[in-house]
Coordinates of C-alpha atoms in Angstrom, one line a residue:
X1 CA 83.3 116.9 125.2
X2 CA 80.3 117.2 127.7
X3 CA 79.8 113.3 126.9
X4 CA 83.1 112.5 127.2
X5 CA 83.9 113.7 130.6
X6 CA 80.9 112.3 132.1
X7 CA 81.9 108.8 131.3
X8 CA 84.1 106.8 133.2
X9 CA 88.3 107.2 131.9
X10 CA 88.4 103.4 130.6
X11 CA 84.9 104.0 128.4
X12 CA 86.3 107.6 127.7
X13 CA 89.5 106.0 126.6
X14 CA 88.1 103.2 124.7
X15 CA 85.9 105.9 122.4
X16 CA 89.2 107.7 122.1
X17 CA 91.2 105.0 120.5
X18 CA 88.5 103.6 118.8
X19 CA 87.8 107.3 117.1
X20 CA 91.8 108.0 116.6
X21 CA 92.1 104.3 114.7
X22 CA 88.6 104.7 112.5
X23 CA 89.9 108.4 111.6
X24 CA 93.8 106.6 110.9
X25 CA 92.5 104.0 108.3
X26 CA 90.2 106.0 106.6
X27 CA 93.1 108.9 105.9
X28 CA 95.6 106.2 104.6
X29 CA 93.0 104.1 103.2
X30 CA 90.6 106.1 101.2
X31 CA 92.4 107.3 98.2
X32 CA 93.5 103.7 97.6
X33 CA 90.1 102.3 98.0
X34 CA 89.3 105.3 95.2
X35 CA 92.0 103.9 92.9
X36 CA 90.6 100.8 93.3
X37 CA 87.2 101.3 92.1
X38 CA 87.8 103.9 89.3
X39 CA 90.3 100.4 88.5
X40 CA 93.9 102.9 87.8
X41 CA 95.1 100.3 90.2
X42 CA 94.2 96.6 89.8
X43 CA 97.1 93.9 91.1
X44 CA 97.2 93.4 94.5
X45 CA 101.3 93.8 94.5
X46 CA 100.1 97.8 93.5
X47 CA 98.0 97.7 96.3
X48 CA 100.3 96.4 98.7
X49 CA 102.8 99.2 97.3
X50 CA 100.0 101.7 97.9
X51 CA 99.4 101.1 101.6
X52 CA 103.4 100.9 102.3
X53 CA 103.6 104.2 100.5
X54 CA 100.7 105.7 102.4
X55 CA 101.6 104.3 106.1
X56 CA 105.1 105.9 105.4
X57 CA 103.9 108.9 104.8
X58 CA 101.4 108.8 108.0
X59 CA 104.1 107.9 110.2
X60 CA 106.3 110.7 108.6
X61 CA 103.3 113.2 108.9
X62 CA 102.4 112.0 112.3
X63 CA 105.9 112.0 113.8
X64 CA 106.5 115.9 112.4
X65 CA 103.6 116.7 114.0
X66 CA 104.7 114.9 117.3
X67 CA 108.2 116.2 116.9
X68 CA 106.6 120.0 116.7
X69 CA 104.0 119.7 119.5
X70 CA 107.1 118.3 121.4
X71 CA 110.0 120.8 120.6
X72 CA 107.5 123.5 121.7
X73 CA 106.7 121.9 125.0
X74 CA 109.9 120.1 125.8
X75 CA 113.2 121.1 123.4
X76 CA 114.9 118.5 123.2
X77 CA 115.1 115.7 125.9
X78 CA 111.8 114.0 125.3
X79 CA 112.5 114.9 121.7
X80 CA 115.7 112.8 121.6
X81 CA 114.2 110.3 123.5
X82 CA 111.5 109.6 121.5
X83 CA 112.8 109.7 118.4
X84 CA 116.5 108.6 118.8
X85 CA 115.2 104.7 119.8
X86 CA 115.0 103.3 116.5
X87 CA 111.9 102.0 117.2
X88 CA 110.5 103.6 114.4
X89 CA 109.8 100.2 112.5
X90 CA 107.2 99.0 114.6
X91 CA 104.8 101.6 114.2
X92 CA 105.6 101.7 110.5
X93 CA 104.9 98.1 110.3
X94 CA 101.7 98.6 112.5
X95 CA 100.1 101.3 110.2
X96 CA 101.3 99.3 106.8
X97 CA 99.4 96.1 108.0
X98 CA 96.3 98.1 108.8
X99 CA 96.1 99.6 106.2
X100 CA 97.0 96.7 104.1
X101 CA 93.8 94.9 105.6
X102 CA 91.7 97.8 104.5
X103 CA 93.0 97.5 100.7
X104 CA 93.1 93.9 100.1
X105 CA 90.1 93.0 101.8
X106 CA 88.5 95.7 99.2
X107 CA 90.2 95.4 96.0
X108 CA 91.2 91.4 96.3
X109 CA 88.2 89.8 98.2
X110 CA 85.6 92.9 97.1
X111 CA 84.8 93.2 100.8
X112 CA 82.8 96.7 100.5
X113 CA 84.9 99.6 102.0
X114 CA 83.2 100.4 105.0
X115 CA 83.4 96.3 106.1
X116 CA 87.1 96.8 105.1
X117 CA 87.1 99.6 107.3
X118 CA 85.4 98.4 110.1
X119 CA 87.8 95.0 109.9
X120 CA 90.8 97.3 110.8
X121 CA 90.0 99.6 112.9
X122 CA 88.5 96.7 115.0
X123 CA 92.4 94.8 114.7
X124 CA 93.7 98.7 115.2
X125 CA 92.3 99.1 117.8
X126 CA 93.2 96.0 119.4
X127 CA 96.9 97.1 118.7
X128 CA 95.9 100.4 120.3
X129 CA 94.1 98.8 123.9
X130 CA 96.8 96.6 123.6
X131 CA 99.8 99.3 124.2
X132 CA 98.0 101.5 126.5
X133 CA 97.7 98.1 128.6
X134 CA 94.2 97.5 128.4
X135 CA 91.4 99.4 129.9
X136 CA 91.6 99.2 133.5

């Protein structure tokens, strides 16, 4: 923290997404990547199954959590807003592709996990810079 808020917002930002999308991928990637090398799962279609099933139950986990730390602050107005959009599919989407890129780069190609890793948090975080408009 004393780090942090010495540096500038848009570095301070930057470490912030960068951090939150290295910490995303390795929660829904790991156990996969585990699966993978002990070989209990070997086709890529498994795979593929693997990281829907695990960015589902991200975005589940992470929009209860939202949801929570929301209805405590707010009740229900930016509660319904956010989550009465049905715009649910593109994070879902999001969160299945990165962690898709994690998987198959490691279980298809053999890329060793931590190259996986570092291949989508760098196209995560992209995504991320890319919503919160870009440093500035």
């Amino acid at each position: 923290l004393a780090i942090a808020t010495n540096l500038p917002i848009s570095y301070a930002l930057f470490a912030i997404l960068v951090a939150a999308a290295t910490v995303e991928e390795i929660a829904k990637s790991a156990g996969i990547a585990v699966l993978v090398e002990h070989r209990i799962v070997a086709s890529s279609r498994q795979v593929i199954a693997l990281a829907f099933l695990s960015a589902l139950g991200f975005l589940v986990g992470e929009k209860l959590l939202l949801f929570v730390s929301l209805s405590v602050v707010a009740q229900t107005a930016l509660s319904a807003a956010l989550f009465n959009t049905g715009f649910l599919i593109v994070p879902l989407v999001a969160h299945f592709v990165f962690t898709t890129i994690v998987c198959l780069l490691n279980a298809r190609f053999r890329v060793r996990y931590p190259f996986a890793l570092l291949a989508a948090v760098v196209v995560h975080s992209a995504y991320n810079l890319l919503l919160a408009g870009g440093l500035q």
